Each structure stands twice: as structure tokens, then as C-alpha cells.
CSV table of C-alpha atoms in Angstrom, one decimal:
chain,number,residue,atom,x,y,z
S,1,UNK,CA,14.6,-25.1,-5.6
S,2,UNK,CA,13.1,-22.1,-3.6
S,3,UNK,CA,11.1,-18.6,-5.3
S,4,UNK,CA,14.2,-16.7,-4.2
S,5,UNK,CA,17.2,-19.3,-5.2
S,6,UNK,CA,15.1,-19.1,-8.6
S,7,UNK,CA,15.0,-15.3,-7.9
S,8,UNK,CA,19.2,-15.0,-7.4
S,9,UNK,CA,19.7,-16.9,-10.5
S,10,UNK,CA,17.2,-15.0,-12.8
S,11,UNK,CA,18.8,-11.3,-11.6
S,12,UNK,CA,22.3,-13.0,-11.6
S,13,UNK,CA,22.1,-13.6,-15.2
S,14,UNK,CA,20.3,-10.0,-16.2
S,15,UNK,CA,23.1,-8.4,-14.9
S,16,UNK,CA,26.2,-10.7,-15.3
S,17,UNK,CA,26.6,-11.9,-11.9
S,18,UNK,CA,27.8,-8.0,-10.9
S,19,UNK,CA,25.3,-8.2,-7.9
S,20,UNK,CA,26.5,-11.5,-6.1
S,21,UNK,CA,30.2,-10.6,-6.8
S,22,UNK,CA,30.8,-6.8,-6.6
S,23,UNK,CA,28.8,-4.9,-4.5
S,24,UNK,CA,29.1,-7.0,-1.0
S,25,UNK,CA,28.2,-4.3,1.1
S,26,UNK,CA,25.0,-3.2,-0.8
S,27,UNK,CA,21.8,-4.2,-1.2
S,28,UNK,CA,21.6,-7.5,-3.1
S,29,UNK,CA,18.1,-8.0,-4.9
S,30,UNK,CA,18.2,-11.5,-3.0
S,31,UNK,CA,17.7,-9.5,-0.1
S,32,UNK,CA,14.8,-7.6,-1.3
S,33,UNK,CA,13.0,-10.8,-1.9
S,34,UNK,CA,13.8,-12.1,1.7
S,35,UNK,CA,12.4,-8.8,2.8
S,36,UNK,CA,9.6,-9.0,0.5
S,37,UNK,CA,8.3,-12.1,1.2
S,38,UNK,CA,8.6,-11.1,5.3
S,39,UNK,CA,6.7,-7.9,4.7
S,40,UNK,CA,3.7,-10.1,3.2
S,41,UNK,CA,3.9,-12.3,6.3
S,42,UNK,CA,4.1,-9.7,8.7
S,43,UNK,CA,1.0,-7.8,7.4
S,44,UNK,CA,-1.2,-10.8,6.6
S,45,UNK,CA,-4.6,-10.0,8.0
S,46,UNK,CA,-7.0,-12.4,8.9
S,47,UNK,CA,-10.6,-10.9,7.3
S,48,UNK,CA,-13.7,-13.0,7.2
S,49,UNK,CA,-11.8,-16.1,7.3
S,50,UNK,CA,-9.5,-15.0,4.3
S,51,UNK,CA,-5.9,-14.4,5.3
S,52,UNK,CA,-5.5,-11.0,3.1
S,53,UNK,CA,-1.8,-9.6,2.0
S,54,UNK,CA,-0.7,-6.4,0.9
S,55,UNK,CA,0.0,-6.1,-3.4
S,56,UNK,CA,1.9,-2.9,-3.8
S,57,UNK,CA,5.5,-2.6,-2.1
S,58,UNK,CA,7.2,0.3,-2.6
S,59,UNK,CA,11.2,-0.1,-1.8
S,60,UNK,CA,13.2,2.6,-0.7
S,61,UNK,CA,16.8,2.8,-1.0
S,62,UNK,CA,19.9,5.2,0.1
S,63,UNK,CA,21.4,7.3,-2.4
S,64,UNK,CA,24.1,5.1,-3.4
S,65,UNK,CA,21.8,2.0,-3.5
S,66,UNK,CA,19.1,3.9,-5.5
S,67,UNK,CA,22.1,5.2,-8.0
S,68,UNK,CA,23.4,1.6,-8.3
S,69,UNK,CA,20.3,-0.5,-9.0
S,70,UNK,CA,18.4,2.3,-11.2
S,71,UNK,CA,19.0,0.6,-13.9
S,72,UNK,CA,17.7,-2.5,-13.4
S,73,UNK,CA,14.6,-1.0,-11.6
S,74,UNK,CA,11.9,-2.1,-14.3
S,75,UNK,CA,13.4,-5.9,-14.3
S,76,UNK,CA,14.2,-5.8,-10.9
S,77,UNK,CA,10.1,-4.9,-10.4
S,78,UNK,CA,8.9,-7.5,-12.9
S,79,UNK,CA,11.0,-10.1,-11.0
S,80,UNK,CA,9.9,-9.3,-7.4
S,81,UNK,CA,6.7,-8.8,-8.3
S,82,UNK,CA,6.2,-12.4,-9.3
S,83,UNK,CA,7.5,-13.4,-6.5
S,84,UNK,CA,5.3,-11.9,-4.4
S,85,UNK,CA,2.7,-13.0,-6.6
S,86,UNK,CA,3.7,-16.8,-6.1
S,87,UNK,CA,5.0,-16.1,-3.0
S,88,UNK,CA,1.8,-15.4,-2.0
S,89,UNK,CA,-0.4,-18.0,-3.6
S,90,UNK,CA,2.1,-20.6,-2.2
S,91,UNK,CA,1.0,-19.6,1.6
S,92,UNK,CA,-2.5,-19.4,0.5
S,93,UNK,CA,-3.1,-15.5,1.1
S,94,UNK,CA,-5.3,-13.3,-0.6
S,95,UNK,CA,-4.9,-10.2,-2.9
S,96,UNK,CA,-6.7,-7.3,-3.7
S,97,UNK,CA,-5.2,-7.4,-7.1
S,98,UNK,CA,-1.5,-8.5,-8.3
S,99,UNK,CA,1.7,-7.2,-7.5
S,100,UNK,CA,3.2,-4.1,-8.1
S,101,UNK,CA,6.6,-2.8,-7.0
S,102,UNK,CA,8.3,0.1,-7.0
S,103,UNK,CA,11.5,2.3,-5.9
S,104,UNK,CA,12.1,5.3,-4.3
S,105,UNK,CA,14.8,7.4,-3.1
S,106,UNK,CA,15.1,7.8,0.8
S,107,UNK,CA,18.7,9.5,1.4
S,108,UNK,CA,19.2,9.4,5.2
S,109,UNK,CA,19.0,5.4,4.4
S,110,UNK,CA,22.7,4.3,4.6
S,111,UNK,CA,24.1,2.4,2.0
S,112,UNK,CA,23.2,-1.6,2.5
S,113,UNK,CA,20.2,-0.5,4.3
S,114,UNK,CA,16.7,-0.4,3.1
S,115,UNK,CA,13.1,-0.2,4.1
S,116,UNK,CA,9.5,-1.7,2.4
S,117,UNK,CA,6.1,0.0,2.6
S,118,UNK,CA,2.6,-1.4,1.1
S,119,UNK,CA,-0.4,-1.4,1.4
S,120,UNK,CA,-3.6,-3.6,-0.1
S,121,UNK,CA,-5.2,-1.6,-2.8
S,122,UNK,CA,-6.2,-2.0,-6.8
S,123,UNK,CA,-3.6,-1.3,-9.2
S,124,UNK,CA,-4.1,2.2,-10.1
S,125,UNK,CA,-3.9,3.0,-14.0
S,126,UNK,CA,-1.0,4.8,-12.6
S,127,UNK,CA,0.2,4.2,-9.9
S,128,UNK,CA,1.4,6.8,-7.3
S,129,UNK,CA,3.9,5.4,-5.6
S,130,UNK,CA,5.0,8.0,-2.3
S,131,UNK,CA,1.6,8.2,-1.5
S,132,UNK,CA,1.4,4.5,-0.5
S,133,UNK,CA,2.3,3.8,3.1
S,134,UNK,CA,2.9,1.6,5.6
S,135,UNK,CA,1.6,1.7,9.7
S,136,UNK,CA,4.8,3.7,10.5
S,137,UNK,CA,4.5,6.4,7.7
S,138,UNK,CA,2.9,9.5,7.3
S,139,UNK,CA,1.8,9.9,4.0
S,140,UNK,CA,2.3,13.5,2.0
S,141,UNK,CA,-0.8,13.6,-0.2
S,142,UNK,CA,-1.0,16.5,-3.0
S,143,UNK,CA,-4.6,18.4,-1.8
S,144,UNK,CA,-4.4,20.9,-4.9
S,145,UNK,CA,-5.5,18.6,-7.5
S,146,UNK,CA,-9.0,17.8,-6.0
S,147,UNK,CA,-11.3,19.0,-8.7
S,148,UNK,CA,-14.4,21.3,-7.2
S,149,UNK,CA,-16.9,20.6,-9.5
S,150,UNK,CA,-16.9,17.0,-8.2
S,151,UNK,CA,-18.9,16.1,-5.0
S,152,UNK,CA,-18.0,12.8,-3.5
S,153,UNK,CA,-20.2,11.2,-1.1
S,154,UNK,CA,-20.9,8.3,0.8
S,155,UNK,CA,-24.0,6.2,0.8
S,156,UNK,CA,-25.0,3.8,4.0
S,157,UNK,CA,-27.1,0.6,3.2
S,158,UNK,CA,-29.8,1.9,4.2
S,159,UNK,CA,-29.6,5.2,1.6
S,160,UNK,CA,-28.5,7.8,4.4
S,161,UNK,CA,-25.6,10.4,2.3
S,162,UNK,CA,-22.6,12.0,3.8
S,163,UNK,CA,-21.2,14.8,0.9
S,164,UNK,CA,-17.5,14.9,1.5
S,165,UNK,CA,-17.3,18.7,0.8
S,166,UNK,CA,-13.5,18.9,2.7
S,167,UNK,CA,-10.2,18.4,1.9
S,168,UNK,CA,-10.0,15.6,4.4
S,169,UNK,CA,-13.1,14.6,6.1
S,170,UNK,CA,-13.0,12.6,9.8
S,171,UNK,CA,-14.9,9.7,10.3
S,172,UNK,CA,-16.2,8.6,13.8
S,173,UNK,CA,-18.9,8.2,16.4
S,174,UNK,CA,-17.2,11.7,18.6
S,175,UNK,CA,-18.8,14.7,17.8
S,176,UNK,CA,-15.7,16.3,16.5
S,177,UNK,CA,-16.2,14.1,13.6
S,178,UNK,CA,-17.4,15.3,10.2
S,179,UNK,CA,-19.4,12.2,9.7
S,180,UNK,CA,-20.7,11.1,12.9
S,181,UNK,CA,-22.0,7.8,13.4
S,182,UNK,CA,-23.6,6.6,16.0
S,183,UNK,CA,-22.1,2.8,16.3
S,184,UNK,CA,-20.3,1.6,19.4
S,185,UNK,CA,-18.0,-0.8,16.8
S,186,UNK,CA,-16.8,2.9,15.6
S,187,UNK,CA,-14.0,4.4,17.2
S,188,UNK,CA,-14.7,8.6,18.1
S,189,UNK,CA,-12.2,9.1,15.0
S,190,UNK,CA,-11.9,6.4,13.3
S,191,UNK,CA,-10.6,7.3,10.1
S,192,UNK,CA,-10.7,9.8,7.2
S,193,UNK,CA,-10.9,10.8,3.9
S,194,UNK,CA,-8.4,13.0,1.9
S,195,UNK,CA,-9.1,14.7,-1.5
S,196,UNK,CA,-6.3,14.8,-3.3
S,197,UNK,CA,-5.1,13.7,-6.8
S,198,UNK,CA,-6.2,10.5,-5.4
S,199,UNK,CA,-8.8,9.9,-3.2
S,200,UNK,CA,-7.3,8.0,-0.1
S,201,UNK,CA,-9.0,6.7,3.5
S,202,UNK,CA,-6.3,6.3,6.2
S,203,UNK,CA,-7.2,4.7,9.6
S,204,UNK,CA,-6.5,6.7,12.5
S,205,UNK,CA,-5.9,3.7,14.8
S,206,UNK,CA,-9.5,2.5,15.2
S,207,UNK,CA,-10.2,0.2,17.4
S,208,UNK,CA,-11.9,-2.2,14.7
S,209,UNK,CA,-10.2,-1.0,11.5
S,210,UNK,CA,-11.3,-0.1,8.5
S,211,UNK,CA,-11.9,-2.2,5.8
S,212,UNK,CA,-12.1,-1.6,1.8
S,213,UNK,CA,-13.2,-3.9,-0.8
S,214,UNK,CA,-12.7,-6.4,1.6
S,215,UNK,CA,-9.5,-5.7,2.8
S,216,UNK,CA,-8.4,-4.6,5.5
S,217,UNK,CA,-6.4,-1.3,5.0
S,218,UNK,CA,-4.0,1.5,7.1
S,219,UNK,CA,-4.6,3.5,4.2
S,220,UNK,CA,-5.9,2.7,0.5
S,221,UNK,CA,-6.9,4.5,-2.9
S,222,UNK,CA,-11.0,4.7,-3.3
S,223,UNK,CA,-12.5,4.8,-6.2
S,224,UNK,CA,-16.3,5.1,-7.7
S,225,UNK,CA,-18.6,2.2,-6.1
S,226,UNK,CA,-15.3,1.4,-3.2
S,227,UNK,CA,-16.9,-0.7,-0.3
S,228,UNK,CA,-15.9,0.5,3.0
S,229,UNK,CA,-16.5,-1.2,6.3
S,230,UNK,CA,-16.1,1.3,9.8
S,231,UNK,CA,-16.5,-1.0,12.4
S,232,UNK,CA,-19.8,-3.1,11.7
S,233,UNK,CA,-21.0,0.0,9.5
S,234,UNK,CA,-20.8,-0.4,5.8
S,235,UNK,CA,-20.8,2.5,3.4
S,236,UNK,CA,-20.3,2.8,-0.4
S,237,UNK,CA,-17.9,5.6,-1.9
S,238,UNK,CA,-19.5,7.3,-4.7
S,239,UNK,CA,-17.2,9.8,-6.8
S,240,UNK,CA,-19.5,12.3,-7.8
């Protein structure tokens, strides 16, 4: 028997069969595991001979979807998320960290329709679920809870520091970038930093990508000691 027949079954029985029998023309949570275990396939990246995997999905569902399932949201995450989990030690991929899923409301989705976003990243004490996104997604970052009094930086192998002193900070070999560096493997803006309640790098469609801790990430949290690679160029993201 398959991770999602085991999957039907388990939700089935937590919620008395209402999902495979009443609701035909919304979202089934067999569905969200099909989809889950295609968004892990589709944004497998192949780093340094590992074949790395997003960890943290956030689902988002129509109004009446959203209203429906709300209930069942914290099973429904422990459930999916071990299937990912397995899902993805099954295929052989590799994770930052394990699983984590979790729901959001999107009402211009109609009702039966819904869409994944995720990211590779460590599991945040608590984790800030719409400011994870996918390639297609602009993220809306809070830029009011950066504290002042901390000065982040980052430090290149060879002890060269950049102060990040802005509330988001470009990196790229251009001169229009905050942090140049001079590095034909970095793209003129190749990505950037964003103070925030968080602190988040987001490629900007960089020719090589941008890797952290050794994944390779659209966007991802940093935190204190964070490895990040910019083309061949490695640099270490201190906090303060």
C-alpha cells in the first residue's frame, strides 16, 4: 500500500469518512498529498551531487475550502507532513530540516482549487508562514520590526566585511549593487537581503543561484553563522 492510500485512510478515519463522501467538489486532503509530493518533485535541485527538496509547504485554499478544513488544520499538517517526510526519504532527496506545513487563506482561489508554495529553509522556532514563497510569488515582508541597534554583516573567506546597514541590501557584480563583487559566476544583481522580522535572501534570477546552508534557495530565512554561496563566492551571515 502507497504513502497516500495510507494517507486517505488515516484522514478518512479522523474525520469519519466526511471528506471521501460529502464534499465531492472540494479539496480532498488526498489531493493535497498528490500535490505535495509533485511540488517536492518539481523543485528537487540537484546541488553538489545531493538531489535537495523543499521542507516547508505552505497550502493555500479558497474561502470555502479554508472554512471547511480549518478544523482539521493541525492533523491535517501532522499527516502531510510525514508524508513529505517519507515521501522524500523514499526518492532519496535531501532536506534542510523536516517538514513543516501550513495553511493560508487565498480568497480569489475558487472552491476545489488550490495552490502550494515552499521553500528549503530551517524550521524557524516560529514559523512565519506568508513570508515563505515559491518562484512565482512575491513575498510581503514586515520591514518595521528590524531592530537598529543590531548591525548584520557578512564576512567572505578571506575576512573582507559587508555591514548590511539597509532595509534590503542588493547583491551583485553591477555597480548599482550595495555589495559589489567582482566575480564573473555573480550575476550584476544577483540577489538581496531584507531586514525584516526575519531576515530573508531572495534571488533575483541569478544566473548561478544562490545557495544557503547548502541548499539551493528562491528565497530562505538566515540566521547567525548562515552559509551563503553567490555564484562561486562564499560568504558567512553574521547577526550582529
Amino acid at each position: 500500500m502507497g504513502l497516500l492510500d495510507n494517507l486517505e485512510q488515516r484522514l478518512d478515519r479522523i474525520v469519519n469518512g466526511s471528506f471521501s463522501k460529502a464534499f465531492k467538489s472540494e479539496v480532498q486532503p488526498v489531493e493535497l498529498g498528490a500535490a505535495l509530493q509533485q511540488e517536492i518533485d518539481n523543485r528537487a535541485d540537484t546541488i553538489t551531487g545531493q538531489t535537495v527538496v523543499p521542507n516547508i509547504f505552505i497550502i493555500e485554499l479558497g474561502s470555502v475550502d479554508h472554512e471547511r478544513l480549518e478544523t482539521y488544520f493541525e492533523t491535517l499538517s501532522v499527516e502531510l507532513g510525514a508524508l513529505a517526510d517519507a515521501y522524500s526519504s523514499e526518492q532519496r532527496y535531501t532536506t534542510v530540516d523536516s517538514a513543516h506545513i501550513s495553511f493560508d487563506l487565498d480568497p480569489e482561489l475558487e472552491t476545489g482549487v488550490f495552490r502550494i508554495r515552499s521553500t528549503a529553509a530551517k524550521r524557524p522556532a516560529d514559523v512565519i508562514a506568508a513570508s515563505l514563497v515559491a518562484q512565482d510569488v512575491t513575498p510581503q515582508v514586515p520591514l518595521t520590526s528590524f531592530t537598529p541597534e543590531a548591525t548584520p554583516y557578512l564576512t567572505s573567506i578571506t575576512g573582507e566585511e559587508f555591514k548590511i546597514t539597509k532595509s534590503v541590501t542588493n547583491i551583485g557584480r553591477g555597480v548599482e549593487a550595495d555589495i559589489q563583487i567582482d566575480d564573473t559566476s555573480v550575476s550584476r544583481l544577483h540577489c538581496e537581503i531584507v531586514l525584516g522580522s526575519e531576515v530573508f535572501i531572495r534571488d533575483l534570477g541569478s544566473t548561478n543561484g544562490t545557495v544557503v546552508d547548502g541548499a539551493r534557495a528562491t528565497e530562505s530565512i538566515l540566521r547567525d553563522g548562515s552559509i551563503i554561496k553567490v555564484g562561486n563566492i562564499t560568504l558567512t551571515y553574521m547577526s550582529k
